[in-house]
Coordinates of C-alpha atoms in Angstrom, one line a residue:
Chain A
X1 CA -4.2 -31.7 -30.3
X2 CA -3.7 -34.8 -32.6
X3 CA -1.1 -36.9 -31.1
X4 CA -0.9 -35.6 -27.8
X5 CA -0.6 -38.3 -25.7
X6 CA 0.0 -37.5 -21.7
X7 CA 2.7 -39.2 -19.7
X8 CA 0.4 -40.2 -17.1
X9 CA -1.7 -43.0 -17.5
X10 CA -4.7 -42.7 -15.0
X11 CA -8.2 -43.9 -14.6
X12 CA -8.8 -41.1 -12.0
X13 CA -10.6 -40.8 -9.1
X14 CA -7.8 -40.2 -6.9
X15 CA -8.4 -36.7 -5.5
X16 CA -10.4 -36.0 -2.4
X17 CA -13.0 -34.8 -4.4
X18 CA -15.6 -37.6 -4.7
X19 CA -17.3 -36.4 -7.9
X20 CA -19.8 -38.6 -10.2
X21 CA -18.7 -40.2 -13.2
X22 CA -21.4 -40.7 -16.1
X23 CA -18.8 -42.0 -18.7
X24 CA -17.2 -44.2 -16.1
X25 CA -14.9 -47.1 -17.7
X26 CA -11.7 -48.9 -17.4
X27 CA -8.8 -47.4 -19.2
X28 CA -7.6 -50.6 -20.3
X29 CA -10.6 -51.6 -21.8
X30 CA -10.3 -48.1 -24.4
X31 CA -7.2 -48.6 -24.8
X32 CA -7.8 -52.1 -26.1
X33 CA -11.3 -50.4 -28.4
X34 CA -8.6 -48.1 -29.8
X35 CA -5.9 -50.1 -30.9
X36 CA -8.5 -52.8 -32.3
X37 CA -9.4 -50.1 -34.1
X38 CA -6.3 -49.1 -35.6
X39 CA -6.2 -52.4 -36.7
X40 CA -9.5 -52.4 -38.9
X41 CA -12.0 -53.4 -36.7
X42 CA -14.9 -51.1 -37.5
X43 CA -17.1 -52.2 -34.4
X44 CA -14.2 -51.4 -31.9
X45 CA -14.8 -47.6 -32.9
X46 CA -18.4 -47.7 -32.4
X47 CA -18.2 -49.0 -29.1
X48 CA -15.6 -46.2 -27.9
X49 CA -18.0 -43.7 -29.6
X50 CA -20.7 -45.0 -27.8
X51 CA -19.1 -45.0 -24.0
X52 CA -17.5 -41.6 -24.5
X53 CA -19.8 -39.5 -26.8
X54 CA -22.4 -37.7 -24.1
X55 CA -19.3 -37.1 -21.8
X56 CA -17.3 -35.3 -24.5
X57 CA -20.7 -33.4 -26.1
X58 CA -21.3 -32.3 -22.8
X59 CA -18.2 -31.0 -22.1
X60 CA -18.3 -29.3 -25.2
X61 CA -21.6 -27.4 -24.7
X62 CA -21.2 -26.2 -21.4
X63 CA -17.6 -25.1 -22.5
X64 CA -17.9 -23.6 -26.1
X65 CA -18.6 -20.1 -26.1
X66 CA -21.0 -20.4 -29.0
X67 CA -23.2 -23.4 -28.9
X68 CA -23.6 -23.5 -33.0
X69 CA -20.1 -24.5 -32.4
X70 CA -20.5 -27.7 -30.9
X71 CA -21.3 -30.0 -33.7
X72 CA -18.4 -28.8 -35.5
X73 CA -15.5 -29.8 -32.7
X74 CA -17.4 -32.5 -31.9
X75 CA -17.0 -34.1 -35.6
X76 CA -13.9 -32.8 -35.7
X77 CA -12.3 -34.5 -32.6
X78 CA -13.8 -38.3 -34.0
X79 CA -12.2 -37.7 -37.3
X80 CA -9.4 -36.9 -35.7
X81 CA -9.1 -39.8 -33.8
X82 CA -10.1 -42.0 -36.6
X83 CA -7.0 -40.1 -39.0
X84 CA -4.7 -40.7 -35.7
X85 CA -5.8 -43.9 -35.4
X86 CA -2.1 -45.3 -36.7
X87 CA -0.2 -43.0 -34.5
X88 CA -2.2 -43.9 -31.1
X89 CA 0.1 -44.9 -28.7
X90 CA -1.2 -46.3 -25.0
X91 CA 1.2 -44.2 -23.1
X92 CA -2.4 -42.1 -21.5
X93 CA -5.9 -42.8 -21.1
X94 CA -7.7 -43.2 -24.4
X95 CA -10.5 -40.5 -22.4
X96 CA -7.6 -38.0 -21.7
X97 CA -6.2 -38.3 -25.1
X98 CA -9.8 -37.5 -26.7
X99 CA -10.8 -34.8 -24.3
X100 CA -7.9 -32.9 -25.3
X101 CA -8.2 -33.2 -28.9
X102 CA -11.6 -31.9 -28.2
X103 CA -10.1 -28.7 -26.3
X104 CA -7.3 -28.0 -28.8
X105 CA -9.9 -27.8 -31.3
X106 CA -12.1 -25.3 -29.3
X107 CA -9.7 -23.6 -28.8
X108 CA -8.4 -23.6 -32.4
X109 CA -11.8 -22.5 -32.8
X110 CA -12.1 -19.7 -30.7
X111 CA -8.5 -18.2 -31.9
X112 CA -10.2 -18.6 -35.3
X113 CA -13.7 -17.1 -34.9
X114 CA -13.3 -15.0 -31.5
X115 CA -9.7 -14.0 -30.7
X116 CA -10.8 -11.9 -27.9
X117 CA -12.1 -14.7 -25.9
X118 CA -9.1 -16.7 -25.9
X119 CA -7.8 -15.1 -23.0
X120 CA -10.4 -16.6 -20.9
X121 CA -9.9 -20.0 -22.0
X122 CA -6.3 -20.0 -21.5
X123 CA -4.6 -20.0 -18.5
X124 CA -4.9 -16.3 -17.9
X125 CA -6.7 -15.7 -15.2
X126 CA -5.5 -13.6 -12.7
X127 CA -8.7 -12.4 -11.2
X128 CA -9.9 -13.7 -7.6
X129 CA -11.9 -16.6 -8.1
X130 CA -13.7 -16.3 -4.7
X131 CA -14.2 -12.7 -5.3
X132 CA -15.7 -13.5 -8.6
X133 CA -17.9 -16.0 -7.2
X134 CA -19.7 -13.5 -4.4
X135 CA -20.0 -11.1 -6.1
X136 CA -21.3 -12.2 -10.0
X137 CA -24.5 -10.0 -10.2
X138 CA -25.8 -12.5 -12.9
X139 CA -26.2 -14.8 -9.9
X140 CA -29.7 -14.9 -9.0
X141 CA -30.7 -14.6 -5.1
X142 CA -31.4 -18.4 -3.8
X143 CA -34.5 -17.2 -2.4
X144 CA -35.9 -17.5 -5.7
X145 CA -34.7 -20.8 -7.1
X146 CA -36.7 -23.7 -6.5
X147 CA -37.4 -27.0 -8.3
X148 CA -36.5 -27.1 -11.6
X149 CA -35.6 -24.0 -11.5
X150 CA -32.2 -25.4 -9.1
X151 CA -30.6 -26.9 -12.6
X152 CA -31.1 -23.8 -14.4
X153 CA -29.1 -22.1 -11.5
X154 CA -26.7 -24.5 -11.4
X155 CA -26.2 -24.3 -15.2
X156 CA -26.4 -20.7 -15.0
X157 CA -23.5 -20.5 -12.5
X158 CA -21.5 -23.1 -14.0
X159 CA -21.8 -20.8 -17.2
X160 CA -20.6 -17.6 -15.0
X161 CA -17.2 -19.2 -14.2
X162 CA -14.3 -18.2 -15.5
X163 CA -13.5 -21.0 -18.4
X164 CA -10.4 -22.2 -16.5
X165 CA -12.7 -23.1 -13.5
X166 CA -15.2 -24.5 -16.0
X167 CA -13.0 -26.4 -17.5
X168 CA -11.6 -28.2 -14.9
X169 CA -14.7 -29.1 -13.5
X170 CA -16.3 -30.4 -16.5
X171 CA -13.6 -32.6 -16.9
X172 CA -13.8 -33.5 -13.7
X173 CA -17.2 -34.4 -14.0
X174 CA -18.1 -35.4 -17.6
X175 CA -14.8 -37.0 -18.0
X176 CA -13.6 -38.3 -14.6
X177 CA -10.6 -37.3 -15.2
X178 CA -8.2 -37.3 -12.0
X179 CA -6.4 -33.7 -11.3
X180 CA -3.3 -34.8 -12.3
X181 CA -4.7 -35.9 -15.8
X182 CA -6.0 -32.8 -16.0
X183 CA -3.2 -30.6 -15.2
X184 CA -1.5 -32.5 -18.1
X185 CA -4.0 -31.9 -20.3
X186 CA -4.4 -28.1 -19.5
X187 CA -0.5 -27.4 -19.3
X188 CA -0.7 -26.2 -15.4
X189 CA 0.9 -27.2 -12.7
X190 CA -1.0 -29.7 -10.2
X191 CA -1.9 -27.1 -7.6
X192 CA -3.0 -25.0 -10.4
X193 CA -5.6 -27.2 -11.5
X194 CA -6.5 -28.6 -7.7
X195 CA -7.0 -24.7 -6.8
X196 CA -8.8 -23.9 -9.7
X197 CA -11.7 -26.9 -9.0
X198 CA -11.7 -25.8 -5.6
X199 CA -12.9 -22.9 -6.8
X200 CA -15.5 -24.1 -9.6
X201 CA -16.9 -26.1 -6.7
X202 CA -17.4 -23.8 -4.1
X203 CA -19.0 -21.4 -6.3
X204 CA -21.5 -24.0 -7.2
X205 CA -21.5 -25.0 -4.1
X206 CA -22.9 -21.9 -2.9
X207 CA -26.1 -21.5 -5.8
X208 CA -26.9 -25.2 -4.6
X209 CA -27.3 -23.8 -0.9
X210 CA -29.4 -21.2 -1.9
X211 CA -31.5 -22.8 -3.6
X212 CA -32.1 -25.3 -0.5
Chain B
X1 CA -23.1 -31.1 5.5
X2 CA -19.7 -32.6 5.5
X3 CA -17.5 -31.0 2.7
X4 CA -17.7 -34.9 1.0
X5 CA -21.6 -34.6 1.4
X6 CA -21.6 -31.3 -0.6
X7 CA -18.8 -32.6 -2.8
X8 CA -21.5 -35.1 -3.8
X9 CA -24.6 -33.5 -3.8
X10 CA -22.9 -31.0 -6.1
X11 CA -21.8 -33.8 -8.0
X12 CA -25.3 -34.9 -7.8
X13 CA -27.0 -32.2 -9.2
X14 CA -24.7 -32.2 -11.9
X15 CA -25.6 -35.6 -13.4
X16 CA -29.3 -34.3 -12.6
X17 CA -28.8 -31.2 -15.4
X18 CA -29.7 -32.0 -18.9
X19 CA -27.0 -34.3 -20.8
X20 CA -27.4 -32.9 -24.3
X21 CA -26.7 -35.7 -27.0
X22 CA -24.9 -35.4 -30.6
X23 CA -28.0 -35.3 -33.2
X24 CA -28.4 -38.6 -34.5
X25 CA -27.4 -37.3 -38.3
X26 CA -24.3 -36.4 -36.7
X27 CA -23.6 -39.9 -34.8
X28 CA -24.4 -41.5 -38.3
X29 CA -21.8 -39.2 -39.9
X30 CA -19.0 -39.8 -38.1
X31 CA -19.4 -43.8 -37.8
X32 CA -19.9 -44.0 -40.8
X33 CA -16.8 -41.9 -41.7
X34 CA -14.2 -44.2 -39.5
X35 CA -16.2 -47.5 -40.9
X36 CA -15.5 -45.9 -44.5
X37 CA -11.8 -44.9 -43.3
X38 CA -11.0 -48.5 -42.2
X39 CA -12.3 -49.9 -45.6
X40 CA -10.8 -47.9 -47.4
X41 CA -7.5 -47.2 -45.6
X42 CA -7.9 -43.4 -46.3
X43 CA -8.2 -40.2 -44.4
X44 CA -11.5 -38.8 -43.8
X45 CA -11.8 -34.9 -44.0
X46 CA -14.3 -33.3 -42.2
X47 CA -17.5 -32.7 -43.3
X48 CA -20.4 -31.2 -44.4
X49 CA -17.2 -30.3 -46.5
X50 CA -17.8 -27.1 -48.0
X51 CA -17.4 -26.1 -51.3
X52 CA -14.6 -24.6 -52.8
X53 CA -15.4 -21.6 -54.7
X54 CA -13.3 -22.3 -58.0
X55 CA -14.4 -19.0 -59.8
X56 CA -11.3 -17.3 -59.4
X57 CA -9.3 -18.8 -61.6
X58 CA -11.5 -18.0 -64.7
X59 CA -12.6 -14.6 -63.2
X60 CA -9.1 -13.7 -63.4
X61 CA -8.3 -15.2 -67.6
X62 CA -11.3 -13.2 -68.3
X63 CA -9.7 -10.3 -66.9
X64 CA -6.7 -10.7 -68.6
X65 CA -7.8 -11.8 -71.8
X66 CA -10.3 -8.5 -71.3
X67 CA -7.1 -6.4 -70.6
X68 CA -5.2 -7.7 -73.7
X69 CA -8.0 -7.0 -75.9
X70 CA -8.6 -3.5 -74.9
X71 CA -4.4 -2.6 -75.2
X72 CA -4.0 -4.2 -78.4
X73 CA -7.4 -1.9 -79.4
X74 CA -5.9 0.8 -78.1
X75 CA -2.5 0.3 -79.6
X76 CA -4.4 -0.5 -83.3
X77 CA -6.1 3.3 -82.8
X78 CA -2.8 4.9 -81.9
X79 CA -1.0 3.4 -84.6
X80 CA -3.3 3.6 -87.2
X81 CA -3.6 7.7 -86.0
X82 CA 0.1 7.8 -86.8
X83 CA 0.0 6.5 -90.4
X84 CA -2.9 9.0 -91.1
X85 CA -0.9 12.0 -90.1
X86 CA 1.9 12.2 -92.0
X87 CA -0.1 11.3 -95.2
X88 CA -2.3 14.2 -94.1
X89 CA 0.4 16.3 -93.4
X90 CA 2.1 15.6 -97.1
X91 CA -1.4 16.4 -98.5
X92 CA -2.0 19.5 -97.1
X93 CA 1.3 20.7 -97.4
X94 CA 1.8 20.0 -101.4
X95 CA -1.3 21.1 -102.7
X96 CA 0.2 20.8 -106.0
X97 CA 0.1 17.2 -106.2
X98 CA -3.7 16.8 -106.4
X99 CA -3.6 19.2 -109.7
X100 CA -0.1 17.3 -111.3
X101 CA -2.4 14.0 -110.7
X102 CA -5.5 14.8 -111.9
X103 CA -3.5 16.1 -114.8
X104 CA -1.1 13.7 -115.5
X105 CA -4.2 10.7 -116.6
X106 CA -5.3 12.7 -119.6
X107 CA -1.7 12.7 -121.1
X108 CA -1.5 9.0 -120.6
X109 CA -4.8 8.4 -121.8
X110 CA -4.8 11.3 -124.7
X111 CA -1.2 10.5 -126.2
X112 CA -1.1 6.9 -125.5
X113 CA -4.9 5.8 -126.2
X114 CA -5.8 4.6 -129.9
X115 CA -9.4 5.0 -129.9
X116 CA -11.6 8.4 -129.5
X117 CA -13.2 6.7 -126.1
X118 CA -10.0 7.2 -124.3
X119 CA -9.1 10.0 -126.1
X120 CA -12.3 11.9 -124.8
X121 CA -12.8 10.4 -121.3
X122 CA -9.1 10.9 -120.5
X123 CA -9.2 14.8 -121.2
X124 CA -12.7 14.8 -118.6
X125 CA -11.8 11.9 -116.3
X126 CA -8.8 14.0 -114.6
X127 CA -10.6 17.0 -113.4
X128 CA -13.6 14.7 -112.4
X129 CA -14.1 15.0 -107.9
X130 CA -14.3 11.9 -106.0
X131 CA -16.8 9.5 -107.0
X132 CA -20.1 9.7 -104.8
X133 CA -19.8 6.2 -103.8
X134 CA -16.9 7.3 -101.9
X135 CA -18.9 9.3 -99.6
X136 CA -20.2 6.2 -97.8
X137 CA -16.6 4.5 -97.1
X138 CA -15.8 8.0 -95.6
X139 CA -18.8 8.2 -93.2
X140 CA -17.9 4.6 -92.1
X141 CA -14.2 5.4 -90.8
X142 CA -14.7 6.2 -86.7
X143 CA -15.2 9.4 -85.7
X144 CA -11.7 10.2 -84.2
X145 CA -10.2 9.1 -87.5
X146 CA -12.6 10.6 -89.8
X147 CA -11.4 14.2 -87.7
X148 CA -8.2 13.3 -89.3
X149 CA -9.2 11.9 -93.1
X150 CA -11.6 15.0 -93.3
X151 CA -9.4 17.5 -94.8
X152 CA -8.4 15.2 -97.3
X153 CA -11.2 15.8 -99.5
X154 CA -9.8 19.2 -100.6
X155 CA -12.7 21.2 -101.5
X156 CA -12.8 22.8 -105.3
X157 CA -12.0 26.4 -104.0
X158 CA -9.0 25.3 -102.6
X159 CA -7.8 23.3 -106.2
X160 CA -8.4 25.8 -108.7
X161 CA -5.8 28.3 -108.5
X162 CA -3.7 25.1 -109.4
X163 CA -5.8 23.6 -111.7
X164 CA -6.7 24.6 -115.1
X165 CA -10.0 26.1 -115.0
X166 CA -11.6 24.6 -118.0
X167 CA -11.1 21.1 -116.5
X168 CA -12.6 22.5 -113.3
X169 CA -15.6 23.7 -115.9
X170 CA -15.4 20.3 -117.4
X171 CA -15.3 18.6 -114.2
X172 CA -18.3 20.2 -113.0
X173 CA -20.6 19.6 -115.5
X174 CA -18.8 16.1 -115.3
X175 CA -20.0 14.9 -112.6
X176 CA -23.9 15.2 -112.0
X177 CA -23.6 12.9 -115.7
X178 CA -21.2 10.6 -113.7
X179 CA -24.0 10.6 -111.0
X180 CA -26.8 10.1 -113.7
X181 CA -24.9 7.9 -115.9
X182 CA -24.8 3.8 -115.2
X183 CA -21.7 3.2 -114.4
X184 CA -20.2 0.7 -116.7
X185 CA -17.9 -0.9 -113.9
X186 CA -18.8 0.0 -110.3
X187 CA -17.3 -2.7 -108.9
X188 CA -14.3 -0.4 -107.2
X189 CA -16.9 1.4 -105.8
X190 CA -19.2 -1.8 -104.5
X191 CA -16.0 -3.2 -103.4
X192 CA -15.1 -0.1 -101.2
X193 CA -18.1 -0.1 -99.8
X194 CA -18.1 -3.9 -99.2
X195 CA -15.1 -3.5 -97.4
X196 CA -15.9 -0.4 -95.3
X197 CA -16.9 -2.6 -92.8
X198 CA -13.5 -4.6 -91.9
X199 CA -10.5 -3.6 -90.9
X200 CA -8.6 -4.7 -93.6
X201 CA -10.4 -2.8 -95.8
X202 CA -10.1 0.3 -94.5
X203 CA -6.5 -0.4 -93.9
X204 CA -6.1 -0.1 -97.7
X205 CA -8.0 2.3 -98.4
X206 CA -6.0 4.5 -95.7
X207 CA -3.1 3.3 -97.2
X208 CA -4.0 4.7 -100.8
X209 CA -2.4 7.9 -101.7
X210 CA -3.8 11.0 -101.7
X211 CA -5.0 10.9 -105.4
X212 CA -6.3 7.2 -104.9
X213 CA -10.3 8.6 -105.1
X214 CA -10.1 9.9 -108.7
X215 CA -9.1 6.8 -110.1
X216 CA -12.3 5.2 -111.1
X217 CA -13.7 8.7 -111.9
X218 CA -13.0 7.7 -115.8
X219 CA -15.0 4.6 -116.0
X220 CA -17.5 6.5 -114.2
X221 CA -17.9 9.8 -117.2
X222 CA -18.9 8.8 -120.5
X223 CA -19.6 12.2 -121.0
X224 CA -17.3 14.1 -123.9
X225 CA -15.8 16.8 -122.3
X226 CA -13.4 18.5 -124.3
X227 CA -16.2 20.1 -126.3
X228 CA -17.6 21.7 -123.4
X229 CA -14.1 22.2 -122.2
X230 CA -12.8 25.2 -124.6
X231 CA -15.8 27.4 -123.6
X232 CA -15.6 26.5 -119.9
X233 CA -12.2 27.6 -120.1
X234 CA -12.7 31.0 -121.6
X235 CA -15.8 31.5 -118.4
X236 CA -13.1 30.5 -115.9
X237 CA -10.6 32.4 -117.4
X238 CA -12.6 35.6 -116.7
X239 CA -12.9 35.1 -113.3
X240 CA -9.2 34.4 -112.4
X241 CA -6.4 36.9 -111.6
X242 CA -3.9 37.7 -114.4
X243 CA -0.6 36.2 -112.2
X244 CA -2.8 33.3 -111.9
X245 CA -3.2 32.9 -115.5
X246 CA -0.2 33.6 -116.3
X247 CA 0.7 30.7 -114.4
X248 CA -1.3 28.4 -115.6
X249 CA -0.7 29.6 -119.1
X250 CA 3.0 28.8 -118.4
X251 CA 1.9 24.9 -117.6
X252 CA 2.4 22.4 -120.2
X253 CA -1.1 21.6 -121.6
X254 CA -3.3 19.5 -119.7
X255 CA -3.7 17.0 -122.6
X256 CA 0.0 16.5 -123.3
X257 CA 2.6 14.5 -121.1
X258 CA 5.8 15.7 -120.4
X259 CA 7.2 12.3 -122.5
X260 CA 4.9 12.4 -124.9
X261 CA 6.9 12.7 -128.4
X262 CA 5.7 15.4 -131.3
X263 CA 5.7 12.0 -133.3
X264 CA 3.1 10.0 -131.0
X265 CA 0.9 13.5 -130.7
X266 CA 0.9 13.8 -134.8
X267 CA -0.1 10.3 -134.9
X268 CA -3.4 10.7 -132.5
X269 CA -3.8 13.9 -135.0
X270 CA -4.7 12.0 -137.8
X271 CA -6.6 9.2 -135.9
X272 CA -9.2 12.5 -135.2
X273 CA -9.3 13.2 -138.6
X274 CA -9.9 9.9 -138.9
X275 CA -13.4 9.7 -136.9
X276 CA -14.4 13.1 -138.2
X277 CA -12.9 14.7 -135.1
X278 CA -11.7 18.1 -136.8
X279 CA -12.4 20.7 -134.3
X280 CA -10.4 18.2 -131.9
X281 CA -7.7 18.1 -134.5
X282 CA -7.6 21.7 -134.6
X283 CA -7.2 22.1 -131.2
X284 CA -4.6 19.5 -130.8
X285 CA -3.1 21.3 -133.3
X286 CA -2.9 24.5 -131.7
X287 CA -1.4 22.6 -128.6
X288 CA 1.3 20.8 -130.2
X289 CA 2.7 24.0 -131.7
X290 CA 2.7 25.5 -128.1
X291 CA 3.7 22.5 -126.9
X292 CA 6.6 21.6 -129.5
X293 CA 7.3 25.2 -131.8
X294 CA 10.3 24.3 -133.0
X295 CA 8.8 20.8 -134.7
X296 CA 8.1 20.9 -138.4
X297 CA 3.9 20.4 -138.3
X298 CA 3.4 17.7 -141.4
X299 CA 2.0 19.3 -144.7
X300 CA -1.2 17.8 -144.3
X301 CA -2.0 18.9 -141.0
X302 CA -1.0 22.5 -141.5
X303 CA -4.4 23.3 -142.8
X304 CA -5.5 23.0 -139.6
X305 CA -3.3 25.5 -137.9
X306 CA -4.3 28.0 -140.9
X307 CA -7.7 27.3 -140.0
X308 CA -7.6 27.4 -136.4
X309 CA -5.6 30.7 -137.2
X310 CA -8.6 32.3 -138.8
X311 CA -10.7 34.7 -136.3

């Protein structure tokens, strides 16, 4: 969403969730890239590009349904932050502002190209996420994972999950994103979004002990 | 394990998966579009930008132009169709007029001519058919309107109850010599057949009245009919009903014009005599006391009626 620009300004890390950060870096300091930026400094750009590109492509493959999608949103979120660079406004994090011009435009995407999974990616899911987790039959028995073959579960499950779950843990984890950012971004209520990690992570939780 | 410990061997195993990059291509792409956009202080579009598919703008004027073109065709055929009906109607309905015409050049040509050429190609020239060179402009006309122009070549059964059967005679024999014969100017002809091929053309040769083909029939028969004429009558005349020739003996003769004064007639008298054409005289003799039997013939000319009185 171009010009979206959450009220809550937040480096993250605040929930009890201790989670690792890959794209880990001081709000201020993107803040700062962007607005350089905006003011015709070419290199400022390529440094924000650089600190937050793997974070937001990985987001975006593990959450697009179709992975030929990927390169698509993933262009189209830069140029739109270099079109919005002149209405950028440091009321949020620069990463919260970019993530969710990156969801928007999956979800733009999906409305687009597959109307009939945007349910799942929107806040419509009423099914028991616990229920869902014990009893996916695409989840292979633990037994059988070892080495290797551990990421490939985890991937696997983190694939299962209902996209709301997903998503909250992805940008959770590829973003560092704190709840409350992401409850902004996604348009639920706090507990919404706390409940709906608690669930990605237990899930995952569980295909990690089985394959220990 | 603690719920932290799991916490972060989940989060752990996490950062272990894969990290999947943008390609390089695509990091190059977009850098390069916001260096571009600072430079230039425009807005990038996203790209590979695909192209716009600007064929349906000239699709659709050939369409129309396509569309125009066939209703004005269509409209052309429908309204040429009308002007070749009521022509055709008037022509099959008055089959008169084809006989007044063919007779009515002769009188012109006979009475109003000064030399023997005229005198003798008029009397033939208005029985003569269609020239053969019509034929071709004919066959060229499309075959919904030829359909239509068909009947307008009335056939000689259908013309000789109103035509006087000696010129019928006269015509036949007519026209293989206009077929043999050079003719001396067959540029009407040529020029028909020149312009068979555009519309304009055929426009006016549609628009040409029903007796328009026997017009160049007398530059195209030298040959002298009215000697074979007087014979060919007398054949005919045995073949044709008596109310029928009672009619046609009740026309004026085919020589003579309606106009044409006793005065002007005696005149073209004496110009036969002139050339050595007595029988002619004789003959035009004979028709002028039909004709005019109240007008005093002049003393030197009534040794032809004597003569032509004599068995």
């Amino acid at each position: 969403m171009e010009g979206y620009h959450p009220s809550v300004d937040s480096a993250g890390g605040e929930s009890g969730i201790p989670l690792h950060s890959p794209a880990m870096q001081p709000a201020h300091d993107d803040t700062a890239l962007m607005l350089a930026y905006a003011g015709g400094e070419a290199v400022a750009f390529e440094r924000l590009y650089a600190l937050h590109k793997a974070g937001l492509y990985g987001f975006l493959h593990r959450q697009s349904p179709r992975t030929a999608w990927v390169d698509d949103v993933f262009q189209e979120t830069w140029l739109a932050v270099v079109n919005a660079r002149h209405d950028y406004r440091p009321t949020a994090s620069f990463r919260t502002w970019l993530f969710g011009i990156a969801r928007n435009k999956l979800i733009d995407r999906i409305r687009l190209k597959e109307p009939a999974l945007l349910g799942d990616f929107l806040n419509e899911d009423d099914e028991d996420p616990l229920a869902r987790v014990a009893g996916d039959s695409r989840q292979e028995p633990a037994s059988r994972l070892e080495g290797k073959q551990a990421g490939q579960a985890l991937d696997t499950a983190l694939r299962a999950l209902p996209a709301v779950q997903r998503e909250v843990f992805l940008l959770r984890e590829q973003a560092d994103m704190s709840l409350e950012d992401i409850a902004a971004l996604t348009g639920v209520p706090m507990e919404t979004a706390k409940s709906r990690l608690r669930y990605a992570v237990a899930k995952l939780k569980a295909t990690l002990a089985g394959v220990s | 394990m603690k719920p932290d410990d799991d916490d972060k061997a989940l989060s752990q195993a996490y950062a272990a998966l894969e990290q999947p990059l943008p390609p390089p291509a695509l990091d190059s792409a977009i850098l390069a579009a916001a260096r571009n956009a600072v430079q230039d202080g425009a807005k990038v579009i996203p790209f590979p930008a695909r192209p716009r598919r600007n064929w349906g703008v000239p699709l659709g004027l050939a369409a129309t132009v396509m569309l125009a073109l066939g209703v004005s065709l269509q409209l052309r055929d429908s309204e040429e169709t009308r002007l070749d009906e009521p022509m055709l109607a008037a022509e099959m309905s008055d089959p008169v007029a084809v006989p007044e015409a063919t007779a009515a050049p002769p009188a012109n040509a006979a009475v109003g001519s000064k030399d023997e050429k005229n005198l003798e190609s008029a009397s033939t020239a208005a029985a003569a058919p269609p020239p053969p060179q019509e034929e071709p402009v004919t066959s060229s006309v499309p075959a919904t309107r030829r359909s239509l122009a068909q009947p307008r070549q009335i056939p000689p059964a259908e013309m000789r109850p109103a035509m006087e059967p000696g010129l019928m005679e006269s015509a036949k024999h007519a026209a293989p010599a206009a077929l043999a014969a050079p003719a001396p100017e067959p540029e009407p002809a040529q020029e028909a057949e020149s312009k068979a091929g555009d519309p304009m053309a055929r426009q006016d040769k549609r628009s040409q009245p029903a007796l328009a083909p026997a017009a160049p029939a007398p530059q195209a028969m030298p040959a002298p009919a009215p000697a074979a004429a007087k014979p060919a009558a007398g054949r005919s005349q045995e073949h044709t009903a008596p109310a029928l020739r009672k009619m046609l003996e009740s026309m004026p003769p085919p020589t003579t014009k309606p106009d044409a004064t006793p005065e002007r007639w005696i005149t073209s008298i004496r110009q036969l005599l002139e050339v050595g054409k007595e029988d002619e005289a004789r003959r035009q003799v004979r028709l002028l006391q039909q004709r005019w039997p109240d007008h005093p013939l002049p003393r030197e000319l009534r040794y032809l009626l004597e003569d032509a009185a004599q068995p």
